[in-house]
mmCIF file of C-alpha atoms in Angstrom:
data_model
loop_
_atom_site.group_PDB
_atom_site.id
_atom_site.type_symbol
_atom_site.label_atom_id
_atom_site.label_comp_id
_atom_site.label_asym_id
_atom_site.label_seq_id
_atom_site.Cartn_x
_atom_site.Cartn_y
_atom_site.Cartn_z
ATOM 1 C CA MET A 1 24.721 10.663 23.704
ATOM 2 C CA ILE A 2 23.401 10.001 20.195
ATOM 3 C CA ARG A 3 20.579 12.494 20.790
ATOM 4 C CA TYR A 4 23.082 15.309 21.364
ATOM 5 C CA LEU A 5 25.101 14.199 18.348
ATOM 6 C CA ILE A 6 22.033 14.358 16.116
ATOM 7 C CA LYS A 7 21.145 17.793 17.521
ATOM 8 C CA ASN A 8 24.646 19.179 16.902
ATOM 9 C CA ASN A 9 24.745 17.751 13.372
ATOM 10 C CA PHE A 10 21.450 19.485 12.586
ATOM 11 C CA LYS A 11 23.024 22.777 13.665
ATOM 12 C CA LEU A 12 26.110 22.167 11.534
ATOM 13 C CA MET A 13 23.992 21.377 8.466
ATOM 14 C CA PHE A 14 21.923 24.525 8.715
ATOM 15 C CA ARG A 15 25.034 26.663 9.117
ATOM 16 C CA ASN A 16 25.878 25.541 5.587
ATOM 17 C CA THR A 17 22.662 27.082 4.254
ATOM 18 C CA TRP A 18 23.578 27.028 0.563
ATOM 19 C CA SER A 19 23.397 23.230 0.389
ATOM 20 C CA VAL A 20 19.946 23.215 1.988
ATOM 21 C CA VAL A 21 18.751 25.963 -0.358
ATOM 22 C CA VAL A 22 20.038 24.034 -3.387
ATOM 23 C CA MET A 23 18.125 20.946 -2.294
ATOM 24 C CA LEU A 24 14.980 23.027 -1.784
ATOM 25 C CA LEU A 25 15.016 25.138 -4.941
ATOM 26 C CA GLY A 26 16.754 22.691 -7.292
ATOM 27 C CA PRO A 27 13.791 20.397 -7.995
ATOM 28 C CA ILE A 28 11.362 23.324 -8.218
ATOM 29 C CA LEU A 29 13.394 25.076 -10.928
ATOM 30 C CA VAL A 30 14.117 21.892 -12.903
ATOM 31 C CA ILE A 31 10.462 20.820 -12.772
ATOM 32 C CA ALA A 32 9.372 24.250 -14.002
ATOM 33 C CA VAL A 33 11.755 24.138 -16.979
ATOM 34 C CA LEU A 34 11.317 20.505 -18.070
ATOM 35 C CA SER A 35 7.571 20.284 -17.591
ATOM 36 C CA SER A 36 7.208 23.185 -20.003
ATOM 37 C CA ALA A 37 9.883 22.071 -22.477
ATOM 38 C CA PHE A 38 8.581 18.512 -22.862
ATOM 39 C CA SER A 39 4.856 19.148 -22.588
ATOM 40 C CA GLU A 40 4.314 18.412 -26.295
ATOM 41 C CA LEU A 41 6.310 15.166 -26.111
ATOM 42 C CA MET A 42 4.172 13.768 -23.320
ATOM 43 C CA LYS A 43 0.799 14.599 -24.838
ATOM 44 C CA SER A 44 -1.435 11.610 -25.471
ATOM 45 C CA TYR A 45 -2.464 10.676 -28.978
ATOM 46 C CA GLU A 46 -6.129 11.101 -29.746
ATOM 47 C CA GLY A 47 -8.152 8.441 -31.478
ATOM 48 C CA VAL A 48 -8.834 8.589 -35.228
ATOM 49 C CA ASP A 49 -12.070 10.376 -36.161
ATOM 50 C CA ASP A 50 -14.099 9.846 -39.325
ATOM 51 C CA PHE A 51 -11.991 10.273 -42.435
ATOM 52 C CA ALA A 52 -12.650 10.572 -46.167
ATOM 53 C CA VAL A 53 -11.487 8.062 -48.786
ATOM 54 C CA GLY A 54 -11.805 8.228 -52.535
ATOM 55 C CA TYR A 55 -12.598 5.325 -54.836
ATOM 56 C CA ARG A 56 -12.854 4.511 -58.518
ATOM 57 C CA MET A 57 -14.353 1.510 -60.329
ATOM 58 C CA GLU A 58 -13.537 0.423 -63.852
ATOM 59 C CA ASP A 59 -16.415 0.043 -66.292
ATOM 60 C CA ALA A 60 -15.723 -3.677 -66.515
ATOM 61 C CA VAL A 61 -16.480 -4.221 -62.881
ATOM 62 C CA GLU A 62 -19.876 -5.872 -62.853
ATOM 63 C CA ASP A 63 -20.213 -6.420 -59.137
ATOM 64 C CA ALA A 64 -20.553 -2.736 -58.236
ATOM 65 C CA VAL A 65 -23.665 -3.504 -56.188
ATOM 66 C CA ARG A 66 -21.597 -5.618 -53.834
ATOM 67 C CA PHE A 67 -19.379 -2.615 -53.129
ATOM 68 C CA GLN A 68 -22.368 -0.685 -51.831
ATOM 69 C CA ALA A 69 -22.429 -3.022 -48.816
ATOM 70 C CA VAL A 70 -18.750 -2.348 -48.253
ATOM 71 C CA LYS A 71 -19.378 1.373 -48.546
ATOM 72 C CA LEU A 72 -22.173 1.257 -45.957
ATOM 73 C CA ALA A 73 -19.973 -0.805 -43.638
ATOM 74 C CA GLY A 74 -17.244 1.790 -44.026
ATOM 75 C CA GLU A 75 -19.578 4.594 -42.984
ATOM 76 C CA GLU A 76 -20.487 2.670 -39.828
ATOM 77 C CA ASN A 77 -16.778 2.377 -39.027
ATOM 78 C CA GLY A 78 -15.946 6.022 -39.714
ATOM 79 C CA ILE A 79 -14.620 5.538 -43.282
ATOM 80 C CA LEU A 80 -16.458 7.765 -45.757
ATOM 81 C CA PHE A 81 -16.137 6.726 -49.410
ATOM 82 C CA TYR A 82 -16.454 9.313 -52.208
ATOM 83 C CA GLU A 83 -16.286 8.435 -55.882
ATOM 84 C CA TYR A 84 -13.776 10.202 -58.144
ATOM 85 C CA PRO A 85 -14.054 8.584 -61.593
ATOM 86 C CA GLU A 86 -11.423 10.746 -63.250
ATOM 87 C CA GLY A 87 -8.069 12.343 -62.519
ATOM 88 C CA ASN A 88 -4.661 11.323 -61.255
ATOM 89 C CA VAL A 89 -4.988 9.492 -57.923
ATOM 90 C CA LYS A 90 -2.251 11.495 -56.212
ATOM 91 C CA ASP A 91 -3.641 14.821 -57.401
ATOM 92 C CA VAL A 92 -7.172 13.879 -56.360
ATOM 93 C CA MET A 93 -5.965 12.865 -52.867
ATOM 94 C CA GLU A 94 -4.002 16.071 -52.333
ATOM 95 C CA LYS A 95 -6.725 18.333 -53.712
ATOM 96 C CA ASN A 96 -9.512 16.793 -51.634
ATOM 97 C CA GLU A 97 -7.376 15.985 -48.557
ATOM 98 C CA LEU A 98 -8.221 12.312 -48.712
ATOM 99 C CA ALA A 99 -6.689 9.853 -46.261
ATOM 100 C CA GLY A 100 -6.665 7.112 -48.873
ATOM 101 C CA PHE A 101 -7.911 5.963 -52.248
ATOM 102 C CA VAL A 102 -9.210 2.590 -53.497
ATOM 103 C CA GLU A 103 -9.042 1.665 -57.169
ATOM 104 C CA PHE A 104 -11.168 -1.325 -58.214
ATOM 105 C CA SER A 105 -10.597 -3.475 -61.280
ATOM 106 C CA GLU A 106 -12.218 -6.716 -62.477
ATOM 107 C CA ASP A 107 -10.731 -9.070 -59.885
ATOM 108 C CA THR A 108 -8.522 -6.885 -57.698
ATOM 109 C CA TYR A 109 -8.340 -3.592 -55.879
ATOM 110 C CA VAL A 110 -5.451 -1.281 -55.013
ATOM 111 C CA VAL A 111 -5.270 0.824 -51.826
ATOM 112 C CA TYR A 112 -3.352 4.115 -51.888
ATOM 113 C CA LYS A 113 -2.342 5.670 -48.559
ATOM 114 C CA SER A 114 -1.340 9.238 -47.748
ATOM 115 C CA ALA A 115 1.852 9.877 -45.780
ATOM 116 C CA ASP A 116 -0.022 12.580 -43.860
ATOM 117 C CA TYR A 117 -2.631 10.089 -42.639
ATOM 118 C CA GLU A 118 -0.559 7.116 -41.584
ATOM 119 C CA VAL A 119 -2.950 5.692 -38.987
ATOM 120 C CA GLU A 120 -5.978 6.227 -41.232
ATOM 121 C CA GLY A 121 -4.163 4.472 -44.093
ATOM 122 C CA ILE A 122 -3.463 1.411 -41.961
ATOM 123 C CA THR A 123 -7.098 1.399 -40.830
ATOM 124 C CA LEU A 124 -8.323 1.603 -44.439
ATOM 125 C CA GLU A 125 -6.007 -1.188 -45.567
ATOM 126 C CA TYR A 126 -7.155 -3.499 -42.781
ATOM 127 C CA PHE A 127 -10.810 -2.634 -43.394
ATOM 128 C CA MET A 128 -10.639 -3.346 -47.113
ATOM 129 C CA ASN A 129 -8.881 -6.649 -46.572
ATOM 130 C CA LYS A 130 -11.459 -7.690 -43.997
ATOM 131 C CA ALA A 131 -14.456 -6.407 -45.935
ATOM 132 C CA MET A 132 -13.527 -7.829 -49.348
ATOM 133 C CA ASN A 133 -12.560 -11.220 -47.948
ATOM 134 C CA GLU A 134 -15.850 -11.526 -46.117
ATOM 135 C CA SER A 135 -17.622 -10.306 -49.218
ATOM 136 C CA VAL A 136 -16.098 -13.010 -51.388
ATOM 137 C CA ASN A 137 -16.252 -15.851 -48.926
ATOM 138 C CA ALA A 138 -19.826 -15.277 -47.897
ATOM 139 C CA SER A 139 -21.102 -13.943 -51.253
ATOM 140 C CA LEU A 140 -22.014 -10.778 -49.460
ATOM 141 C CA GLN A 141 -25.174 -9.058 -50.729
ATOM 142 C CA ILE A 142 -26.408 -5.732 -49.452
ATOM 143 C CA GLN A 143 -29.866 -7.201 -48.891
ATOM 144 C CA ALA A 144 -28.533 -10.014 -46.710
ATOM 145 C CA GLN A 145 -25.723 -8.301 -44.839
ATOM 146 C CA ASP A 146 -26.453 -5.234 -42.772
ATOM 147 C CA SER A 147 -22.876 -4.328 -41.926
ATOM 148 C CA ILE A 148 -19.313 -5.468 -41.608
ATOM 149 C CA VAL A 149 -18.140 -5.192 -38.034
ATOM 150 C CA LEU A 150 -14.460 -4.693 -37.376
ATOM 151 C CA PRO A 151 -13.239 -6.781 -34.418
ATOM 152 C CA VAL A 152 -12.560 -4.693 -31.318
ATOM 153 C CA GLU A 153 -10.318 -5.846 -28.497
ATOM 154 C CA GLN A 154 -9.701 -3.903 -25.299
ATOM 155 C CA LEU A 155 -5.989 -3.904 -24.487
ATOM 156 C CA GLU A 156 -4.418 -3.128 -21.150
ATOM 157 C CA PHE A 157 -2.493 0.127 -21.241
ATOM 158 C CA MET A 158 -1.104 2.766 -18.936
ATOM 159 C CA PRO A 159 -3.132 5.990 -19.060
ATOM 160 C CA ALA A 160 -1.279 8.980 -20.442
ATOM 161 C CA VAL A 161 0.709 11.120 -18.014
ATOM 162 C CA ASN A 162 1.566 14.703 -18.876
ATOM 163 C CA ALA A 163 5.041 16.199 -18.631
ATOM 164 C CA ARG A 164 4.148 18.338 -15.634
ATOM 165 C CA ASP A 165 3.111 15.354 -13.524
ATOM 166 C CA TYR A 166 5.929 13.127 -14.768
ATOM 167 C CA TYR A 167 8.806 15.505 -14.121
ATOM 168 C CA GLY A 168 7.097 16.931 -11.034
ATOM 169 C CA ILE A 169 7.307 13.475 -9.476
ATOM 170 C CA ILE A 170 10.550 12.173 -10.958
ATOM 171 C CA TYR A 171 12.763 15.092 -9.931
ATOM 172 C CA ILE A 172 11.589 15.060 -6.341
ATOM 173 C CA ALA A 173 12.882 11.492 -6.173
ATOM 174 C CA TYR A 174 16.044 12.306 -8.153
ATOM 175 C CA PHE A 175 17.078 15.301 -6.025
ATOM 176 C CA GLY A 176 16.288 13.279 -2.914
ATOM 177 C CA CYS A 177 18.924 10.785 -4.034
ATOM 178 C CA CYS A 178 21.461 13.645 -4.170
ATOM 179 C CA GLY A 179 20.721 14.730 -0.602
ATOM 180 C CA MET A 180 24.164 13.761 0.654
ATOM 181 C CA ILE A 181 25.200 17.296 -0.267
ATOM 182 C CA CYS A 182 23.421 18.460 2.908
ATOM 183 C CA ALA A 183 25.976 16.496 4.951
ATOM 184 C CA THR A 184 28.860 18.617 3.685
ATOM 185 C CA GLY A 185 28.461 21.001 6.633
ATOM 186 C CA VAL A 186 28.824 18.139 9.107
ATOM 187 C CA LEU A 187 31.620 16.259 7.355
ATOM 188 C CA SER A 188 33.705 19.325 6.502
ATOM 189 C CA ASN A 189 33.543 20.600 10.100
ATOM 190 C CA GLU A 190 34.591 17.184 11.389
ATOM 191 C CA LYS A 191 37.710 17.435 9.258
ATOM 192 C CA LYS A 192 38.332 21.093 10.033
ATOM 193 C CA TYR A 193 38.119 20.863 13.836
ATOM 194 C CA GLY A 194 39.351 17.314 14.327
ATOM 195 C CA ILE A 195 36.028 16.118 15.718
ATOM 196 C CA VAL A 196 36.640 12.606 14.394
ATOM 197 C CA ARG A 197 39.592 12.107 16.729
ATOM 198 C CA ARG A 198 37.488 13.183 19.692
ATOM 199 C CA PHE A 199 34.874 10.583 18.793
ATOM 200 C CA GLN A 200 37.550 7.910 18.579
ATOM 201 C CA VAL A 201 38.561 8.361 22.221
ATOM 202 C CA SER A 202 34.972 8.631 23.445
ATOM 203 C CA ASN A 203 32.541 5.872 24.366
ATOM 204 C CA LEU A 204 30.577 6.568 21.187
ATOM 205 C CA SER A 205 30.347 3.441 19.032
ATOM 206 C CA GLU A 206 30.767 3.559 15.278
ATOM 207 C CA THR A 207 27.126 2.596 14.850
ATOM 208 C CA GLN A 208 26.039 5.573 16.970
ATOM 209 C CA ASN A 209 28.417 7.838 15.071
ATOM 210 C CA TYR A 210 26.995 6.584 11.771
ATOM 211 C CA LEU A 211 23.356 7.008 12.831
ATOM 212 C CA GLY A 212 24.177 10.411 14.289
ATOM 213 C CA LYS A 213 24.973 11.566 10.755
ATOM 214 C CA LEU A 214 22.513 9.490 8.728
ATOM 215 C CA ILE A 215 19.407 10.446 10.707
ATOM 216 C CA PRO A 216 19.735 14.272 10.577
ATOM 217 C CA VAL A 217 20.826 14.243 6.934
ATOM 218 C CA THR A 218 17.907 12.013 5.955
ATOM 219 C CA LEU A 219 15.364 14.049 7.899
ATOM 220 C CA THR A 220 16.684 17.321 6.490
ATOM 221 C CA VAL A 221 16.474 16.054 2.912
ATOM 222 C CA ALA A 222 13.043 14.496 3.502
ATOM 223 C CA VAL A 223 11.649 17.742 4.921
ATOM 224 C CA GLY A 224 13.224 19.698 2.064
ATOM 225 C CA MET A 225 11.649 17.394 -0.526
ATOM 226 C CA ALA A 226 8.305 17.622 1.274
ATOM 227 C CA VAL A 227 8.452 21.421 1.081
ATOM 228 C CA SER A 228 9.443 21.289 -2.604
ATOM 229 C CA THR A 229 6.608 18.849 -3.266
ATOM 230 C CA GLY A 230 4.105 21.142 -1.568
ATOM 231 C CA ILE A 231 5.301 24.147 -3.601
ATOM 232 C CA THR A 232 5.145 22.256 -6.921
ATOM 233 C CA ILE A 233 1.660 20.947 -6.105
ATOM 234 C CA LEU A 234 0.514 24.479 -5.296
ATOM 235 C CA PHE A 235 2.028 26.214 -8.336
ATOM 236 C CA TYR A 236 2.127 23.441 -10.967
ATOM 237 C CA ASP A 237 -0.794 21.263 -9.863
ATOM 238 C CA ILE A 238 1.268 18.060 -9.692
ATOM 239 C CA HIS A 239 -0.859 14.966 -9.111
ATOM 240 C CA TRP A 240 0.556 12.369 -6.731
ATOM 241 C CA GLY A 241 -1.193 9.027 -6.412
ATOM 242 C CA LYS A 242 -1.729 7.527 -2.943
ATOM 243 C CA PRO A 243 0.263 10.236 -1.099
ATOM 244 C CA VAL A 244 1.186 8.130 1.942
ATOM 245 C CA LEU A 245 2.581 5.272 -0.136
ATOM 246 C CA SER A 246 4.315 7.682 -2.538
ATOM 247 C CA MET A 247 5.924 9.529 0.402
ATOM 248 C CA LEU A 248 7.139 6.215 1.798
ATOM 249 C CA ILE A 249 8.777 5.297 -1.523
ATOM 250 C CA VAL A 250 10.513 8.694 -1.795
ATOM 251 C CA PHE A 251 11.627 8.528 1.858
ATOM 252 C CA MET A 252 13.085 5.044 1.409
ATOM 253 C CA MET A 253 14.940 6.222 -1.710
ATOM 254 C CA ILE A 254 16.388 9.122 0.301
ATOM 255 C CA VAL A 255 17.508 6.809 3.123
ATOM 256 C CA ALA A 256 19.111 4.385 0.635
ATOM 257 C CA ALA A 257 20.958 7.172 -1.220
ATOM 258 C CA ASN A 258 22.285 8.681 2.021
ATOM 259 C CA ALA A 259 23.377 5.270 3.305
ATOM 260 C CA PHE A 260 25.190 4.732 0.019
ATOM 261 C CA GLY A 261 26.832 8.153 0.312
ATOM 262 C CA MET A 262 27.924 7.506 3.893
ATOM 263 C CA MET A 263 29.430 4.218 2.786
ATOM 264 C CA LEU A 264 31.446 5.976 0.083
ATOM 265 C CA TYR A 265 32.646 8.556 2.610
ATOM 266 C CA ASN A 266 33.679 6.013 5.251
ATOM 267 C CA ILE A 267 35.614 4.073 2.628
ATOM 268 C CA SER A 268 37.309 7.037 0.923
ATOM 269 C CA ASP A 269 37.528 9.396 3.917
ATOM 270 C CA ASN A 270 37.409 12.239 1.382
ATOM 271 C CA LEU A 271 34.377 14.515 1.004
ATOM 272 C CA ALA A 272 35.185 15.683 -2.547
ATOM 273 C CA ILE A 273 35.644 12.142 -3.833
ATOM 274 C CA THR A 274 32.428 11.072 -2.100
ATOM 275 C CA ILE A 275 30.321 13.832 -3.677
ATOM 276 C CA ILE A 276 31.787 13.269 -7.158
ATOM 277 C CA MET A 277 31.306 9.502 -6.996
ATOM 278 C CA LEU A 278 27.806 9.760 -5.566
ATOM 279 C CA PHE A 279 26.592 12.314 -8.103
ATOM 280 C CA THR A 280 28.115 10.337 -10.977
ATOM 281 C CA ILE A 281 26.494 7.083 -9.899
ATOM 282 C CA VAL A 282 23.122 8.727 -9.213
ATOM 283 C CA TRP A 283 23.309 10.414 -12.637
ATOM 284 C CA PHE A 284 23.860 7.074 -14.376
ATOM 285 C CA MET A 285 21.114 5.418 -12.338
ATOM 286 C CA GLY A 286 18.822 8.312 -13.233
ATOM 287 C CA PHE A 287 19.786 8.089 -16.897
ATOM 288 C CA PHE A 288 18.829 4.415 -17.085
ATOM 289 C CA GLY A 289 15.951 4.933 -14.666
ATOM 290 C CA GLY A 290 14.012 7.530 -16.641
ATOM 291 C CA SER A 291 14.963 10.758 -14.869
ATOM 292 C CA PHE A 292 16.174 12.358 -18.113
ATOM 293 C CA GLU A 293 14.702 10.238 -20.902
ATOM 294 C CA THR A 294 11.206 9.226 -19.825
ATOM 295 C CA TYR A 295 11.118 5.499 -19.209
ATOM 296 C CA MET A 296 7.965 5.148 -21.379
ATOM 297 C CA PHE A 297 9.914 6.305 -24.440
ATOM 298 C CA SER A 298 13.278 4.879 -23.427
ATOM 299 C CA SER A 299 15.153 2.751 -25.947
ATOM 300 C CA MET A 300 17.161 1.018 -23.216
ATOM 301 C CA PRO A 301 16.617 -2.754 -22.808
ATOM 302 C CA ASP A 302 14.372 -3.654 -19.882
ATOM 303 C CA MET A 303 17.147 -5.720 -18.317
ATOM 304 C CA VAL A 304 19.386 -2.647 -18.129
ATOM 305 C CA LYS A 305 16.636 -0.389 -16.769
ATOM 306 C CA HIS A 306 15.701 -2.892 -14.077
ATOM 307 C CA LEU A 307 19.246 -2.768 -12.711
ATOM 308 C CA SER A 308 18.670 0.846 -11.681
ATOM 309 C CA PRO A 309 17.022 1.343 -8.284
ATOM 310 C CA VAL A 310 15.900 4.768 -9.511
ATOM 311 C CA TYR A 311 13.875 3.070 -12.275
ATOM 312 C CA HIS A 312 11.837 1.051 -9.793
ATOM 313 C CA GLY A 313 11.105 4.121 -7.682
ATOM 314 C CA ASN A 314 10.298 6.322 -10.664
ATOM 315 C CA ARG A 315 7.991 3.800 -12.274
ATOM 316 C CA ALA A 316 6.178 3.032 -9.028
ATOM 317 C CA LEU A 317 5.577 6.735 -8.345
ATOM 318 C CA VAL A 318 4.394 7.557 -11.887
ATOM 319 C CA GLU A 319 2.068 4.554 -12.090
ATOM 320 C CA LEU A 320 0.595 5.384 -8.695
ATOM 321 C CA SER A 321 -0.090 8.867 -10.037
ATOM 322 C CA CYS A 322 -1.836 7.861 -13.250
ATOM 323 C CA MET A 323 -3.302 4.448 -12.334
ATOM 324 C CA GLY A 324 -3.508 4.411 -8.553
ATOM 325 C CA GLU A 325 -1.525 1.170 -8.374
ATOM 326 C CA SER A 326 1.786 -0.264 -9.515
ATOM 327 C CA ASP A 327 3.516 -3.630 -9.616
ATOM 328 C CA TYR A 328 6.791 -1.826 -8.884
ATOM 329 C CA VAL A 329 5.910 -0.603 -5.387
ATOM 330 C CA ALA A 330 7.253 -3.737 -3.708
ATOM 331 C CA SER A 331 10.474 -3.813 -5.745
ATOM 332 C CA ALA A 332 11.067 -0.079 -5.154
ATOM 333 C CA LEU A 333 10.741 -0.497 -1.388
ATOM 334 C CA TRP A 334 12.765 -3.704 -1.177
ATOM 335 C CA TYR A 335 15.474 -2.302 -3.434
ATOM 336 C CA SER A 336 15.847 0.757 -1.175
ATOM 337 C CA PHE A 337 15.721 -1.346 1.998
ATOM 338 C CA ALA A 338 18.421 -3.725 0.736
ATOM 339 C CA ILE A 339 20.701 -0.834 -0.283
ATOM 340 C CA THR A 340 20.219 0.803 3.124
ATOM 341 C CA VAL A 341 21.049 -2.344 5.093
ATOM 342 C CA ILE A 342 24.043 -3.412 2.978
ATOM 343 C CA CYS A 343 25.575 0.058 2.668
ATOM 344 C CA SER A 344 25.052 0.808 6.362
ATOM 345 C CA ALA A 345 26.790 -2.432 7.339
ATOM 346 C CA ILE A 346 29.742 -1.670 5.048
ATOM 347 C CA ALA A 347 29.924 1.956 6.270
ATOM 348 C CA ILE A 348 30.013 0.895 9.929
ATOM 349 C CA LEU A 349 32.587 -1.812 9.191
ATOM 350 C CA ALA A 350 34.803 0.667 7.304
ATOM 351 C CA GLY A 351 34.488 3.140 10.166
ATOM 352 C CA ASN A 352 35.527 0.533 12.713
ATOM 353 C CA ILE A 353 38.537 -0.471 10.625
ATOM 354 C CA ARG A 354 39.645 3.152 10.275
ATOM 355 C CA LYS A 355 39.077 3.766 13.991
ATOM 356 C CA ARG A 356 41.264 0.834 14.999
ATOM 357 C CA GLY A 357 43.945 1.981 12.586
ATOM 358 C CA ARG A 358 44.095 5.472 14.124
ATOM 359 C CA VAL A 359 43.821 4.628 17.798
#
């Protein structure tokens, strides 16, 4: 019996072709627009190359020889010192496009930084502090000290992901969560032709009735997202990491979203209210989950973001793409599984209550 129900629901969905077309073309169009619009935002920052710095020493400074060691150390670390004995510091920096300027006196030195070279200025300031302190403490002499080595520490970081890959992945998952719109053909025809009442007097259980809707809707959305994914990979060169695992995460998100939508419908018994509530909730979950503001640049507290199931799915998918692994895979799958089980149980319970009330 459930096999025929699933078959008939497939037919009803594809009669309402506009909803299927929206689910198919929607992510493709949005990905095309956003990946282009935010390409500059998502570009990675390149490392600092060699940069020029000016310096000046007062006549009273007797330890100018010691500075030669600092100067040589700077060259080894990409900081090129050039002497400018005269002129206003600001004018000299602007005229010669210097990233910084160091002015030495008898016992002190002053570092000037350019607003146009913020990173270089911080690097210069740290270098001078390190170099001069070592120079004083160890009585640094150019003959005894070959170079000053800046400490280097390798930090863990997530490789950069471009806008095309980010939005090409995120919006497949986001539109998949809105797939309940494909069920409008089934649900509206049930209302229009009184099919619900026929089910109530049949031997069909509420669980079978529920699965008869959930399965075709989920499969239709999943196939639609697979087609959209294939098109975006072909035309936009989207990079998915570990395709099988990524497809499983997206599929579980689709199942969870449809189960949630079916729960809303069985409780409200109103298609319009269901669609409005579902889209509103998915929008908020997407907002906190990085579907609109990328989660890497999001100002939302982590506690708030982690409440969104969309965040776990989005982060797992993006990290699989750029790193090949993610600590959020398990949470994304369990989150979706828990939503599916809980919402399905509530949907079936609500359907049974409504069935008893009408019989």
